[in-house]
Amino acid sequence: MTKNDDFAAMMKDMMGAFPMDTKAMDDAFKTTATLSEKLSSVALDAAKKSTELSANWTKDTLAKMADMSKAKAEPADYAKALSDFATAQAEIASANATTFAEIAKKVQADTVELLMAAGKDYSQDASAAVKKATGDVTATAKKATSAAK
């Protein structure tokens, strides 16, 4: 090897000796990009719903705190206001936890559905690529056999 060897030309020649069908790679890339888009959509939708739920929960809590913090006529009214606030917060927390769980369950179901569909797509892409490669190898072998005769 000399300092002036053109490695780009050598690599081009080497890769030219091993022809590849880039359509299979293009199809796999497109399938992966589509899957990523769909998974991102599921995640962003869940984040949006979770954020809205959290914001509403915060607004409700602040509103109830404003009611609780108002001056009362009797000392017992403070205890009642605190008790009412705690009861309301327990109910809201339970309802919101259930809603968060529903959001998570939907994300899980959508993700499994997308992955199953993607697995099917990848399988079809791989089968098509193997079938084409087998046909190409068979054709090349036949040409080599014919040329040898």
C-alpha positions as YAML, in Angstrom:
chain: A
units: angstrom
residues:
- id: 1
  name: MET
  ca: [0.00, 0.00, 0.00]
- id: 2
  name: THR
  ca: [1.20, 3.43, -0.79]
- id: 3
  name: LYS
  ca: [0.32, 6.80, 0.60]
- id: 4
  name: ASN
  ca: [-1.65, 7.60, -2.54]
- id: 5
  name: ASP
  ca: [-4.06, 4.64, -2.46]
- id: 6
  name: ASP
  ca: [-7.59, 5.83, -3.06]
- id: 7
  name: PHE
  ca: [-9.56, 4.11, -0.30]
- id: 8
  name: ALA
  ca: [-12.86, 5.50, -1.57]
- id: 9
  name: ALA
  ca: [-12.28, 3.89, -4.96]
- id: 10
  name: MET
  ca: [-11.19, 0.64, -3.32]
- id: 11
  name: MET
  ca: [-14.32, 0.55, -1.16]
- id: 12
  name: LYS
  ca: [-16.52, 1.37, -4.15]
- id: 13
  name: ASP
  ca: [-14.94, -1.46, -6.13]
- id: 14
  name: MET
  ca: [-15.29, -3.87, -3.22]
- id: 15
  name: MET
  ca: [-18.96, -2.96, -2.61]
- id: 16
  name: GLY
  ca: [-19.63, -3.20, -6.34]
- id: 17
  name: ALA
  ca: [-18.42, -6.79, -6.23]
- id: 18
  name: PHE
  ca: [-21.16, -7.55, -3.70]
- id: 19
  name: PRO
  ca: [-24.32, -6.07, -5.19]
- id: 20
  name: MET
  ca: [-27.07, -5.40, -2.69]
- id: 21
  name: ASP
  ca: [-30.74, -4.69, -3.05]
- id: 22
  name: THR
  ca: [-31.20, -1.49, -1.10]
- id: 23
  name: LYS
  ca: [-34.99, -1.64, -1.50]
- id: 24
  name: ALA
  ca: [-35.19, -4.01, 1.46]
- id: 25
  name: MET
  ca: [-33.19, -1.55, 3.55]
- id: 26
  name: ASP
  ca: [-35.38, 1.33, 2.37]
- id: 27
  name: ASP
  ca: [-38.52, -0.62, 3.26]
- id: 28
  name: ALA
  ca: [-37.14, -1.46, 6.72]
- id: 29
  name: PHE
  ca: [-36.25, 2.19, 7.30]
- id: 30
  name: LYS
  ca: [-39.73, 3.32, 6.25]
- id: 31
  name: THR
  ca: [-41.35, 0.72, 8.51]
- id: 32
  name: THR
  ca: [-39.17, 1.83, 11.43]
- id: 33
  name: ALA
  ca: [-39.90, 5.51, 10.79]
- id: 34
  name: THR
  ca: [-43.64, 4.82, 10.66]
- id: 35
  name: LEU
  ca: [-43.48, 2.84, 13.89]
- id: 36
  name: SER
  ca: [-41.54, 5.63, 15.59]
- id: 37
  name: GLU
  ca: [-44.10, 8.19, 14.45]
- id: 38
  name: LYS
  ca: [-46.99, 6.12, 15.80]
- id: 39
  name: LEU
  ca: [-45.26, 5.38, 19.12]
- id: 40
  name: SER
  ca: [-44.42, 9.06, 19.51]
- id: 41
  name: SER
  ca: [-48.05, 9.94, 18.89]
- id: 42
  name: VAL
  ca: [-49.16, 7.51, 21.61]
- id: 43
  name: ALA
  ca: [-46.62, 8.92, 24.08]
- id: 44
  name: LEU
  ca: [-47.45, 12.55, 23.29]
- id: 45
  name: ASP
  ca: [-51.18, 11.92, 23.57]
- id: 46
  name: ALA
  ca: [-50.66, 10.28, 26.98]
- id: 47
  name: ALA
  ca: [-48.46, 13.18, 28.11]
- id: 48
  name: LYS
  ca: [-51.11, 15.68, 27.00]
- id: 49
  name: LYS
  ca: [-53.88, 13.85, 28.87]
- id: 50
  name: SER
  ca: [-51.72, 13.43, 31.98]
- id: 51
  name: THR
  ca: [-50.76, 17.10, 31.95]
- id: 52
  name: GLU
  ca: [-54.38, 18.20, 31.59]
- id: 53
  name: LEU
  ca: [-55.40, 15.92, 34.45]
- id: 54
  name: SER
  ca: [-52.60, 17.22, 36.66]
- id: 55
  name: ALA
  ca: [-53.46, 20.83, 35.84]
- id: 56
  name: ASN
  ca: [-57.14, 20.30, 36.64]
- id: 57
  name: TRP
  ca: [-56.24, 18.52, 39.88]
- id: 58
  name: THR
  ca: [-54.02, 21.45, 40.88]
- id: 59
  name: LYS
  ca: [-56.75, 23.98, 40.06]
- id: 60
  name: ASP
  ca: [-59.30, 22.04, 42.12]
- id: 61
  name: THR
  ca: [-56.89, 21.73, 45.03]
- id: 62
  name: LEU
  ca: [-56.08, 25.45, 45.00]
- id: 63
  name: ALA
  ca: [-59.78, 26.34, 44.85]
- id: 64
  name: LYS
  ca: [-60.50, 24.12, 47.85]
- id: 65
  name: MET
  ca: [-57.52, 25.57, 49.71]
- id: 66
  name: ALA
  ca: [-58.87, 29.06, 49.07]
- id: 67
  name: ASP
  ca: [-62.18, 28.03, 50.63]
- id: 68
  name: MET
  ca: [-60.39, 26.41, 53.56]
- id: 69
  name: SER
  ca: [-58.19, 29.45, 54.22]
- id: 70
  name: LYS
  ca: [-61.09, 31.89, 54.63]
- id: 71
  name: ALA
  ca: [-61.67, 33.33, 58.09]
- id: 72
  name: LYS
  ca: [-64.22, 31.39, 60.15]
- id: 73
  name: ALA
  ca: [-66.55, 32.57, 62.90]
- id: 74
  name: GLU
  ca: [-65.99, 29.63, 65.22]
- id: 75
  name: PRO
  ca: [-62.84, 27.59, 65.96]
- id: 76
  name: ALA
  ca: [-64.75, 24.39, 65.22]
- id: 77
  name: ASP
  ca: [-65.38, 25.69, 61.70]
- id: 78
  name: TYR
  ca: [-61.63, 25.52, 61.02]
- id: 79
  name: ALA
  ca: [-61.57, 21.84, 61.98]
- id: 80
  name: LYS
  ca: [-64.61, 21.18, 59.79]
- id: 81
  name: ALA
  ca: [-63.04, 23.05, 56.83]
- id: 82
  name: LEU
  ca: [-59.83, 21.04, 57.21]
- id: 83
  name: SER
  ca: [-61.78, 17.80, 57.49]
- id: 84
  name: ASP
  ca: [-63.85, 18.66, 54.39]
- id: 85
  name: PHE
  ca: [-60.68, 19.56, 52.50]
- id: 86
  name: ALA
  ca: [-58.99, 16.29, 53.45]
- id: 87
  name: THR
  ca: [-62.06, 14.26, 52.49]
- id: 88
  name: ALA
  ca: [-62.38, 16.04, 49.15]
- id: 89
  name: GLN
  ca: [-58.67, 15.54, 48.44]
- id: 90
  name: ALA
  ca: [-58.90, 11.82, 49.19]
- id: 91
  name: GLU
  ca: [-61.83, 11.49, 46.78]
- id: 92
  name: ILE
  ca: [-60.12, 13.53, 44.08]
- id: 93
  name: ALA
  ca: [-56.85, 11.60, 44.52]
- id: 94
  name: SER
  ca: [-58.69, 8.30, 44.11]
- id: 95
  name: ALA
  ca: [-60.53, 9.49, 41.00]
- id: 96
  name: ASN
  ca: [-57.36, 10.95, 39.47]
- id: 97
  name: ALA
  ca: [-55.32, 7.83, 40.25]
- id: 98
  name: THR
  ca: [-57.97, 5.80, 38.42]
- id: 99
  name: THR
  ca: [-57.82, 8.19, 35.45]
- id: 100
  name: PHE
  ca: [-54.00, 8.04, 35.38]
- id: 101
  name: ALA
  ca: [-54.26, 4.23, 35.40]
- id: 102
  name: GLU
  ca: [-56.70, 4.36, 32.46]
- id: 103
  name: ILE
  ca: [-54.28, 6.56, 30.52]
- id: 104
  name: ALA
  ca: [-51.43, 4.13, 31.24]
- id: 105
  name: LYS
  ca: [-53.59, 1.15, 30.29]
- id: 106
  name: LYS
  ca: [-54.48, 2.79, 26.96]
- id: 107
  name: VAL
  ca: [-50.81, 3.55, 26.28]
- id: 108
  name: GLN
  ca: [-49.92, -0.06, 27.02]
- id: 109
  name: ALA
  ca: [-52.68, -1.44, 24.78]
- id: 110
  name: ASP
  ca: [-51.83, 0.93, 21.92]
- id: 111
  name: THR
  ca: [-48.12, 0.13, 22.21]
- id: 112
  name: VAL
  ca: [-48.70, -3.62, 22.13]
- id: 113
  name: GLU
  ca: [-51.00, -3.21, 19.12]
- id: 114
  name: LEU
  ca: [-48.41, -1.10, 17.28]
- id: 115
  name: LEU
  ca: [-45.58, -3.52, 18.08]
- id: 116
  name: MET
  ca: [-47.60, -6.50, 16.91]
- id: 117
  name: ALA
  ca: [-48.42, -4.73, 13.63]
- id: 118
  name: ALA
  ca: [-44.77, -3.68, 13.23]
- id: 119
  name: GLY
  ca: [-43.63, -7.26, 13.83]
- id: 120
  name: LYS
  ca: [-45.95, -8.38, 11.05]
- id: 121
  name: ASP
  ca: [-44.61, -5.66, 8.73]
- id: 122
  name: TYR
  ca: [-40.99, -6.55, 9.53]
- id: 123
  name: SER
  ca: [-41.75, -10.21, 8.95]
- id: 124
  name: GLN
  ca: [-43.29, -9.46, 5.56]
- id: 125
  name: ASP
  ca: [-40.35, -7.24, 4.60]
- id: 126
  name: ALA
  ca: [-37.87, -9.92, 5.64]
- id: 127
  name: SER
  ca: [-39.75, -12.65, 3.77]
- id: 128
  name: ALA
  ca: [-39.82, -10.56, 0.61]
- id: 129
  name: ALA
  ca: [-36.10, -9.80, 0.91]
- id: 130
  name: VAL
  ca: [-35.20, -13.46, 1.47]
- id: 131
  name: LYS
  ca: [-37.39, -14.54, -1.44]
- id: 132
  name: LYS
  ca: [-35.74, -11.99, -3.73]
- id: 133
  name: ALA
  ca: [-32.25, -12.91, -2.53]
- id: 134
  name: THR
  ca: [-32.98, -16.60, -3.10]
- id: 135
  name: GLY
  ca: [-34.17, -15.85, -6.61]
- id: 136
  name: ASP
  ca: [-31.07, -13.76, -7.31]
- id: 137
  name: VAL
  ca: [-28.72, -16.47, -6.01]
- id: 138
  name: THR
  ca: [-30.53, -19.14, -8.02]
- id: 139
  name: ALA
  ca: [-30.33, -17.04, -11.18]
- id: 140
  name: THR
  ca: [-26.62, -16.35, -10.60]
- id: 141
  name: ALA
  ca: [-25.94, -20.04, -9.98]
- id: 142
  name: LYS
  ca: [-27.73, -20.98, -13.19]
- id: 143
  name: LYS
  ca: [-25.71, -18.43, -15.15]
- id: 144
  name: ALA
  ca: [-22.48, -19.73, -13.61]
- id: 145
  name: THR
  ca: [-23.44, -23.30, -14.43]
- id: 146
  name: SER
  ca: [-24.32, -22.36, -18.01]
- id: 147
  name: ALA
  ca: [-21.07, -20.44, -18.43]
- id: 148
  name: ALA
  ca: [-19.05, -23.39, -17.09]
- id: 149
  name: LYS
  ca: [-20.50, -25.75, -19.74]
...
